[in-house]
Structures are given as structure tokens and as C-alpha cells.
Tab-separated table of C-alpha atoms and ligand atoms in Angstrom:
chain	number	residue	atom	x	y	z
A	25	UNK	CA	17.290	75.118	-119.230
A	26	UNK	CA	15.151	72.110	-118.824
A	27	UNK	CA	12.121	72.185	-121.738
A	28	UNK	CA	8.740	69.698	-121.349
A	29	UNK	CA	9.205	67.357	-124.151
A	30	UNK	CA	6.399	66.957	-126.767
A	31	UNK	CA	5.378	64.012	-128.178
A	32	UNK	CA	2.945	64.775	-131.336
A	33	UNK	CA	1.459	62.076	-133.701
A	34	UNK	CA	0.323	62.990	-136.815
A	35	UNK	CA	-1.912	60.686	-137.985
A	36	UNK	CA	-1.886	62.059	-141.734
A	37	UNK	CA	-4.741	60.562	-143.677
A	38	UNK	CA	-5.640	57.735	-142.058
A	39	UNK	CA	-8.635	56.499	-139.579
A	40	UNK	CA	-12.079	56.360	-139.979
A	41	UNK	CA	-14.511	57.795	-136.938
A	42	UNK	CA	-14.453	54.681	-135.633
A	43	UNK	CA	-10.866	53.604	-135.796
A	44	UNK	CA	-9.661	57.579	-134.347
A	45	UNK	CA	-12.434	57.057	-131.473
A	46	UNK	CA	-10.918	53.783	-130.554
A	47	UNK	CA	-7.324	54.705	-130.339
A	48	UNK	CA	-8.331	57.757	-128.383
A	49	UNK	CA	-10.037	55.503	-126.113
A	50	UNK	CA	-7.602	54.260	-125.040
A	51	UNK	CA	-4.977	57.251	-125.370
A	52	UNK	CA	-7.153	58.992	-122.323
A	53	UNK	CA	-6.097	56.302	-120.353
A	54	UNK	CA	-2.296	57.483	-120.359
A	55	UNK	CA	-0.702	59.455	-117.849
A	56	UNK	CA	2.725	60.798	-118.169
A	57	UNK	CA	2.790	63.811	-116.892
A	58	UNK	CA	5.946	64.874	-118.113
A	59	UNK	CA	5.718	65.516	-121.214
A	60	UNK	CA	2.741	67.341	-123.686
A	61	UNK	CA	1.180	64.838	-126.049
A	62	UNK	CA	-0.617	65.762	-128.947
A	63	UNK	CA	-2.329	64.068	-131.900
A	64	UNK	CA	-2.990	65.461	-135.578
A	65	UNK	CA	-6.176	63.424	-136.446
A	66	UNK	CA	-7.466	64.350	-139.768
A	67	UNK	CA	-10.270	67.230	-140.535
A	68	UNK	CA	-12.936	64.585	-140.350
A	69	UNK	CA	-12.142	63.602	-136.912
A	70	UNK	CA	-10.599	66.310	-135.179
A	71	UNK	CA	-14.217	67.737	-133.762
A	72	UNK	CA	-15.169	64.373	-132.177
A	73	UNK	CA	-11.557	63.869	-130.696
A	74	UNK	CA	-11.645	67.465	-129.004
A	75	UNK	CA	-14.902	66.233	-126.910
A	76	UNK	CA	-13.657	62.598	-125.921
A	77	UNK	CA	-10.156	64.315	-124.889
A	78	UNK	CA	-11.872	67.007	-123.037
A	79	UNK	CA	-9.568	67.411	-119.620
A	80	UNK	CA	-7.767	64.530	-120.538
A	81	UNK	CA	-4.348	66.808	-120.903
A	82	UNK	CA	-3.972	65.486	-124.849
A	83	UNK	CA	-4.192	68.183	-127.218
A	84	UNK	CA	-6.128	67.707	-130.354
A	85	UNK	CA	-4.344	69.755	-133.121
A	86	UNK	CA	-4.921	70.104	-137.439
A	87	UNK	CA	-2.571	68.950	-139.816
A	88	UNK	CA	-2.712	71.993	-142.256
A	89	UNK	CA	-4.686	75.369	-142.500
A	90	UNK	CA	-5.292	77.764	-145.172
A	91	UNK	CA	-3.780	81.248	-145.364
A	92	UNK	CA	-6.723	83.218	-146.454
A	93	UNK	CA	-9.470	84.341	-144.105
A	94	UNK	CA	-12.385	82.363	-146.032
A	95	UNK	CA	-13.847	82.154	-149.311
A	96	UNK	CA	-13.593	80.381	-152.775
A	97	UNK	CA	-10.942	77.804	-151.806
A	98	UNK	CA	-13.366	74.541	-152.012
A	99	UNK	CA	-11.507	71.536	-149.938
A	100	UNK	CA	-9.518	74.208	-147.255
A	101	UNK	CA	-9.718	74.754	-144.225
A	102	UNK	CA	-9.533	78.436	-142.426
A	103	UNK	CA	-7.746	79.249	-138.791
A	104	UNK	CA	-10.991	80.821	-138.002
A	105	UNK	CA	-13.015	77.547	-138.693
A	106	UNK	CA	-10.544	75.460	-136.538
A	107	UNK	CA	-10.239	77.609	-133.663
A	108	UNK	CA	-14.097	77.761	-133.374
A	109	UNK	CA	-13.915	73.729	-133.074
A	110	UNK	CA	-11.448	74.336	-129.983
A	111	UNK	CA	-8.383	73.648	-132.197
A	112	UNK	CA	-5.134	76.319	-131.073
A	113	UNK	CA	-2.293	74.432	-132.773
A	114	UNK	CA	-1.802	73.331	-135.961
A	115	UNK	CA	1.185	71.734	-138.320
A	116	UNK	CA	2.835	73.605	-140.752
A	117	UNK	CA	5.125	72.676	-143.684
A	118	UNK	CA	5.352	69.346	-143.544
A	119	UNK	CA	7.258	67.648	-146.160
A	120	UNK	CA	4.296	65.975	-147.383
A	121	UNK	CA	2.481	68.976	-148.008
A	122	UNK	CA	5.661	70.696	-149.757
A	123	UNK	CA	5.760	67.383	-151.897
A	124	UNK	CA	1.955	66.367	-153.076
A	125	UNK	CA	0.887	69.431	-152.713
A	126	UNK	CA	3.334	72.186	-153.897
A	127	UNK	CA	3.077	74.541	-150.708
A	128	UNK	CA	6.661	76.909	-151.060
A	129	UNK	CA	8.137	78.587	-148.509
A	130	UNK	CA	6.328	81.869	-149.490
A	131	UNK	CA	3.229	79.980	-149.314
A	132	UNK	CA	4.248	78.310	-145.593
A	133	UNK	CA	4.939	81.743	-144.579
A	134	UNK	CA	1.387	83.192	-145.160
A	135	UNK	CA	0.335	80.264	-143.272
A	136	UNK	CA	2.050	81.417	-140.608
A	137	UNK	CA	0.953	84.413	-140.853
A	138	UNK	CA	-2.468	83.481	-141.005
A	139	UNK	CA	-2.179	80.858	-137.803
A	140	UNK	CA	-0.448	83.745	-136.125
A	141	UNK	CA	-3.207	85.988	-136.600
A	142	UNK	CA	-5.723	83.838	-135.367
A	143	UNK	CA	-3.442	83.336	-131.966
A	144	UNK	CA	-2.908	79.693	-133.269
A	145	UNK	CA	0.504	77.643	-132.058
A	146	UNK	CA	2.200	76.124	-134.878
A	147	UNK	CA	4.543	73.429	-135.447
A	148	UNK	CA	6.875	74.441	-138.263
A	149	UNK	CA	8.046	71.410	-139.748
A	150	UNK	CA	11.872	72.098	-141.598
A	151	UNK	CA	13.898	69.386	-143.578
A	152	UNK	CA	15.911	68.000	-146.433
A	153	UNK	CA	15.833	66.175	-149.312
A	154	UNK	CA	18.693	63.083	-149.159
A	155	UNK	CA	19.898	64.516	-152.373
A	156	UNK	CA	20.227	67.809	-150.732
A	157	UNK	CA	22.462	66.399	-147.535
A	158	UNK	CA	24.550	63.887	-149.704
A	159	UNK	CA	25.728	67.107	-151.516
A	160	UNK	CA	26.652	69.219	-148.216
A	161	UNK	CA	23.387	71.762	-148.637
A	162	UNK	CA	21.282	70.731	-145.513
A	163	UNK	CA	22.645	73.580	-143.597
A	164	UNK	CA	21.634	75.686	-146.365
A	165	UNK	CA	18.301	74.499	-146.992
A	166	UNK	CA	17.355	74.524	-143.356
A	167	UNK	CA	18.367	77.725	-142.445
A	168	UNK	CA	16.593	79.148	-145.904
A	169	UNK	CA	13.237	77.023	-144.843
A	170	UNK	CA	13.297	78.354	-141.188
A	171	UNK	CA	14.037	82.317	-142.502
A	172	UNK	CA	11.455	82.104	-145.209
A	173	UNK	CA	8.730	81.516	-142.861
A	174	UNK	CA	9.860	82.303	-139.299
A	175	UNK	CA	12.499	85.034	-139.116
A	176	UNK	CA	9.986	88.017	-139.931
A	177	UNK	CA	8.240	87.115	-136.414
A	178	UNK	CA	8.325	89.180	-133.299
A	179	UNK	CA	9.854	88.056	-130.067
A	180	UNK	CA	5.860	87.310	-128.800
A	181	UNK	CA	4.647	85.718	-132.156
A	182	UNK	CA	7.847	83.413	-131.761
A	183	UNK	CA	7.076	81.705	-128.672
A	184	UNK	CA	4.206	80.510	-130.381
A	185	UNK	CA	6.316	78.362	-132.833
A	186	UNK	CA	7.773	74.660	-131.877
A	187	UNK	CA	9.855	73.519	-134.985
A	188	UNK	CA	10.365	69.802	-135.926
A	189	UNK	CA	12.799	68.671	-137.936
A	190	UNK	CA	12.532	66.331	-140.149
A	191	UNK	CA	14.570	64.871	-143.012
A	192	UNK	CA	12.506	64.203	-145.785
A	193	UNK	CA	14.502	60.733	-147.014
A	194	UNK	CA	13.721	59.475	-142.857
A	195	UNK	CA	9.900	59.953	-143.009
A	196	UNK	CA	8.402	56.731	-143.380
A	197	UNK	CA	11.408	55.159	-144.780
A	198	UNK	CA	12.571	53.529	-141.507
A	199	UNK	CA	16.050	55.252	-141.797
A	200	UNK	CA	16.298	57.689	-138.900
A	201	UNK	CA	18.962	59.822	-138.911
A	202	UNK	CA	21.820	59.204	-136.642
A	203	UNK	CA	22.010	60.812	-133.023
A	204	UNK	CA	24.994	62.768	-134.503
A	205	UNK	CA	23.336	63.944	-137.760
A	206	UNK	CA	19.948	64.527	-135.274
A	207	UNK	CA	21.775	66.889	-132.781
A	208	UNK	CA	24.004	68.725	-135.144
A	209	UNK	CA	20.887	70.038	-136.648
A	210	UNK	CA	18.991	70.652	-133.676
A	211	UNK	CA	22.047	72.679	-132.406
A	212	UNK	CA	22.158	74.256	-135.680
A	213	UNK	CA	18.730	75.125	-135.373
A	214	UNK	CA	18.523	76.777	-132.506
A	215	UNK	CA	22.016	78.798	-132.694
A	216	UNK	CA	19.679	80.505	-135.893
A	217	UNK	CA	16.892	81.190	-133.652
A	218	UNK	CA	19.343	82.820	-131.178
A	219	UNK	CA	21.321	85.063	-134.018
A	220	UNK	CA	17.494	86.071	-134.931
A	221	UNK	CA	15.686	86.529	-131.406
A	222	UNK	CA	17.600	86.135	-127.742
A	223	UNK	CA	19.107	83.988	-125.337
A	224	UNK	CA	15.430	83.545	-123.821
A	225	UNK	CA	13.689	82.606	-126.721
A	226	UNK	CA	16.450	80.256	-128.557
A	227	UNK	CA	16.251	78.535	-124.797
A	228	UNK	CA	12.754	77.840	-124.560
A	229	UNK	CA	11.879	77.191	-128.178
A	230	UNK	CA	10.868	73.532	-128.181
A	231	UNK	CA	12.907	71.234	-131.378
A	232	UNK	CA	10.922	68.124	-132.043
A	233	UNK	CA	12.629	65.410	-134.305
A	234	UNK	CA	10.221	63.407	-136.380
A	235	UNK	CA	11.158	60.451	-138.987
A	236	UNK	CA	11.059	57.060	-138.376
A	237	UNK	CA	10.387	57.471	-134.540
A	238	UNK	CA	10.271	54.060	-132.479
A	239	UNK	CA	9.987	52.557	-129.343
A	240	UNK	CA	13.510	50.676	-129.978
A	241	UNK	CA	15.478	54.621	-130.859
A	242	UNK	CA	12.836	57.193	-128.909
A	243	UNK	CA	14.551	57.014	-125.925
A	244	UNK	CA	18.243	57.663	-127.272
A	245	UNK	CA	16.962	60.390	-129.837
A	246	UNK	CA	15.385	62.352	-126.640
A	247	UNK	CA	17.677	62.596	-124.744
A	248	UNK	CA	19.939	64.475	-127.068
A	249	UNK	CA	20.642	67.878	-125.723
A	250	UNK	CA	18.600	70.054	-128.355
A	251	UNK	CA	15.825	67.264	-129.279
A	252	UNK	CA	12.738	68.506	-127.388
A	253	UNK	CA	10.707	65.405	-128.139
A	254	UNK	CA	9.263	64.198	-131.719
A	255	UNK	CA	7.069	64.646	-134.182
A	256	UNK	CA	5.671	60.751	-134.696
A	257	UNK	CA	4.167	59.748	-138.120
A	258	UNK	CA	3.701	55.671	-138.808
A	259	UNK	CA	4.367	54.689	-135.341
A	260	UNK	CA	0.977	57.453	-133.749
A	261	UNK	CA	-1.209	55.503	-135.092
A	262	UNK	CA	-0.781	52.502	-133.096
A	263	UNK	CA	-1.524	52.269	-128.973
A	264	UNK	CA	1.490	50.453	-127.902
A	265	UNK	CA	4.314	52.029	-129.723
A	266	UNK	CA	2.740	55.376	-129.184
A	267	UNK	CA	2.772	55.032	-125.609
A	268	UNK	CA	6.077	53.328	-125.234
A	269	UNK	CA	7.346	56.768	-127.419
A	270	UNK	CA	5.609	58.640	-124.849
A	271	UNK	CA	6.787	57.100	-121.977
A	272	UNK	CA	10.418	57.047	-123.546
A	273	UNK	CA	10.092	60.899	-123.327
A	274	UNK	CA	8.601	60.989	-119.349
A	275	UNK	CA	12.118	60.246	-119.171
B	21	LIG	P1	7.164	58.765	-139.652
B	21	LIG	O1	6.559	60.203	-140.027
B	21	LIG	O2	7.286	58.741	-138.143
B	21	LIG	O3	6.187	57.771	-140.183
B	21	LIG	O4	8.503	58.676	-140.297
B	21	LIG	C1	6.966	61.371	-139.372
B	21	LIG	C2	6.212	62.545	-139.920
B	21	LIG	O5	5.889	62.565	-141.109
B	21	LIG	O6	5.916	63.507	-139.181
């Protein structure tokens, strides 16, 4: 089954208007039309990137939504609010926001819920602690972060989910995980979604890697059997080593 790779930088909370208009200059210019890019600019931003990537084939997505519908929740954000900006897919669960800003798996899950409702796509982001792999649980924790949030989804509502994986101690840190460790997981991974859902579904569904994502390992990390493409932090925000990433995945 051959899947289009994704390539999605999350810019977390960095760039100004001015810096995010300047990289997305020059992001319209790229055309690989193998794979689907995507960029996570923050709130600020994301309005004014979704009319300068108009028909450019890069899709503008949010880094986080709230699960309620609206009201007193000053500072969030609502799936209703993004999707009338022209947003459809948003990140969810990052380890960031588990981290700084206690969201649990019951909370992820009504996020899902919520993006789900509003017909958004979502990429679920899943992945452990070093502690938590040096002591054998990262099967554990992986499959308890993925059944938390995903497994009480329908066979449609699925197909709306891409999942990256990401181990928290490779974010940032410059340690990727191996190619072994990386497609262990991903196999892992989907053999859950296929016990849950079917053959189809466990096919098609789309396994990003993301932590300390390069031009020098992109190209190796892709093309492991059950890595679908990556979910690219430190190395998005940046025009050259973005696009080499990108390119690395046009295969
Ligand atoms: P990194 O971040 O590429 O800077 O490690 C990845 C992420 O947080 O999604």
C-alpha cells in the first residue's frame, strides 16, 4: 500500500507577522508534488498564511484547539473559530502541551472529540518519556495514549486522524531515535490501529515521526516501512532545511 508522505512543521511559538510572511514567501515557491506539506504557524499568523498560501498546495493548520464549543475560556481557541478562518486540521497532544500545560489524555480526547465534530483532521501526536522507555514501558504508554483518545472513534471519524510519534526525550534534544527504535513503534502502532479498526484503515492511516528531524537523517527515517513522513519542529522554521526535509520525502 503506497501512502503520500506528509511533511508538517510546527512552528510552535515562534515568528512574528513579518518573519511567518517571509518564510512563506518563499515556501510557495516549492514544488514537490509528492508529498502533502503543511505548516503549524501560531494563532497570530495562521489567518494571513491561509491567504498568501491560497492554491499554493501547502496547508495552513493550528497547533492546539479547545474542546468546548465557546465561552468563558479567555486565551482558547474554538474548532468553530478556526474552521471559519479556513483552518481543517489541527495538532493534537503534543508533548509540549501535555508538559507546560497539563492537557491528560481525558482532556486530548475531548479535543478530539471536539475537532471531530467540527469535521476537523487531526494530527494525534503519541510519545514517551526517556524514563518511561529506559524502564521497558513505551509499549505501554503508547498504546494507553493512542486508546485514551482514539480507540472510541468510528471507522469514518478515523480516517480523519494521522498520528505522529514522537518521543518526548528526541524533541528538540537532537537525539533522534534510531531507525530500529523508529520502526518498531511505527509497526507497533499501526498493528493497534488494525486490532481496533480493519485491514483498510490500519493501511491507509498515515504515521508521521517527529523529533529531531534533519536534512542529514530525513531521508533514512522515511523510508522506513511504517514512517509516513514527519512531524518537523526546530528544523520548519528555517527555508533550506525545510525544503531539503521535504524533498527527502518526494523520495
Ligand atoms: P523538533 O520538534 O523537530 O524540534 O525535535 C518536533 C516536534 O516537536 O514536533
Amino acid at each position: 500500500m503506497s501512502r503520500k508522505k506528509i511533511v508538517a512543521g510546527n512552528w510552535k511559538m515562534n515568528m512574528t507577522i513579518d518573519e511567518s510572511n517571509d518564510l512563506i514567501n518563499k515556501l510557495k515557491e516549492v514544488s514537490e508534488n509528492n508529498v502533502e506539506i503543511k505548516i503549524a504557524p501560531s494563532f497570530t499568523n495562521l489567518y494571513c498564511a491561509i491567504s498568501l498560501l491560497e492554491n499554493s498546495g501547502i496547508e495552513v493548520i493550528a497547533q492546539n484547539v479547545h474542546s468546548e464549543k465557546r465561552g468563558a475560556y479567555t486565551g482558547e481557541i474554538s474548532a468553530e473559530m478556526l474552521k471559519s478562518i479556513g483552518v481543517n486540521t489541527v495538532i493534537i497532544g503534543h508533548s509540549e502541551r501535555r508538559k507546560h500545560f497539563n492537557e491528560t489524555d481525558t482532556i486530548l480526547s475531548e479535543k478530539v472529540k471536539a475537532a471531530i465534530e467540527n469535521s476537523l483532521n487531526i494530527i494525534f501526536c503519541i510519545g514517551e518519556e526517556f524514563s518511561e522507555r529506559e524502564s521497558g514501558n513505551h509499549f505501554e504508554i503508547i498504546k494507553n495514549q493512542l486508546t485514551t483518545a482514539l480507540m472510541d472513534l468510528n471507522n469514518a471519524e478515523i480516517k480523519n486522524v494521522v498520528i505522529a510519534y514522537e518521543p518526548v526525550w528526541a524533541i528538540g534534544t537532537g537525539m533522534t531515535a534510531n531507525t530500529n527504535q523508529i520502526q518498531e513503534m511505527h509497526e507497533f502502532i499501526r498493528k493497534l490501529i488494525n486490532k481496533k479498526f480493519d485491514n483498510e484503515i490500519s493501511d491507509r492511516i498515515r504515521i508521521l515521526y517527529g523529533g529531531s528531524v534533519k536534512p542529514n537523517n530525513a531521508k533514512e527515517i522515511f523510508s522506513l516501512n511504517d514512517v509516513d513522513g514527519g512531524l518537523i519542529g526546530g528544523a520548519s522554521l528555517n527555508f533550506a532545511d525545510f525544503h531539503n526535509i521535504i524533498s527527502a520525502a518526494n523520495g
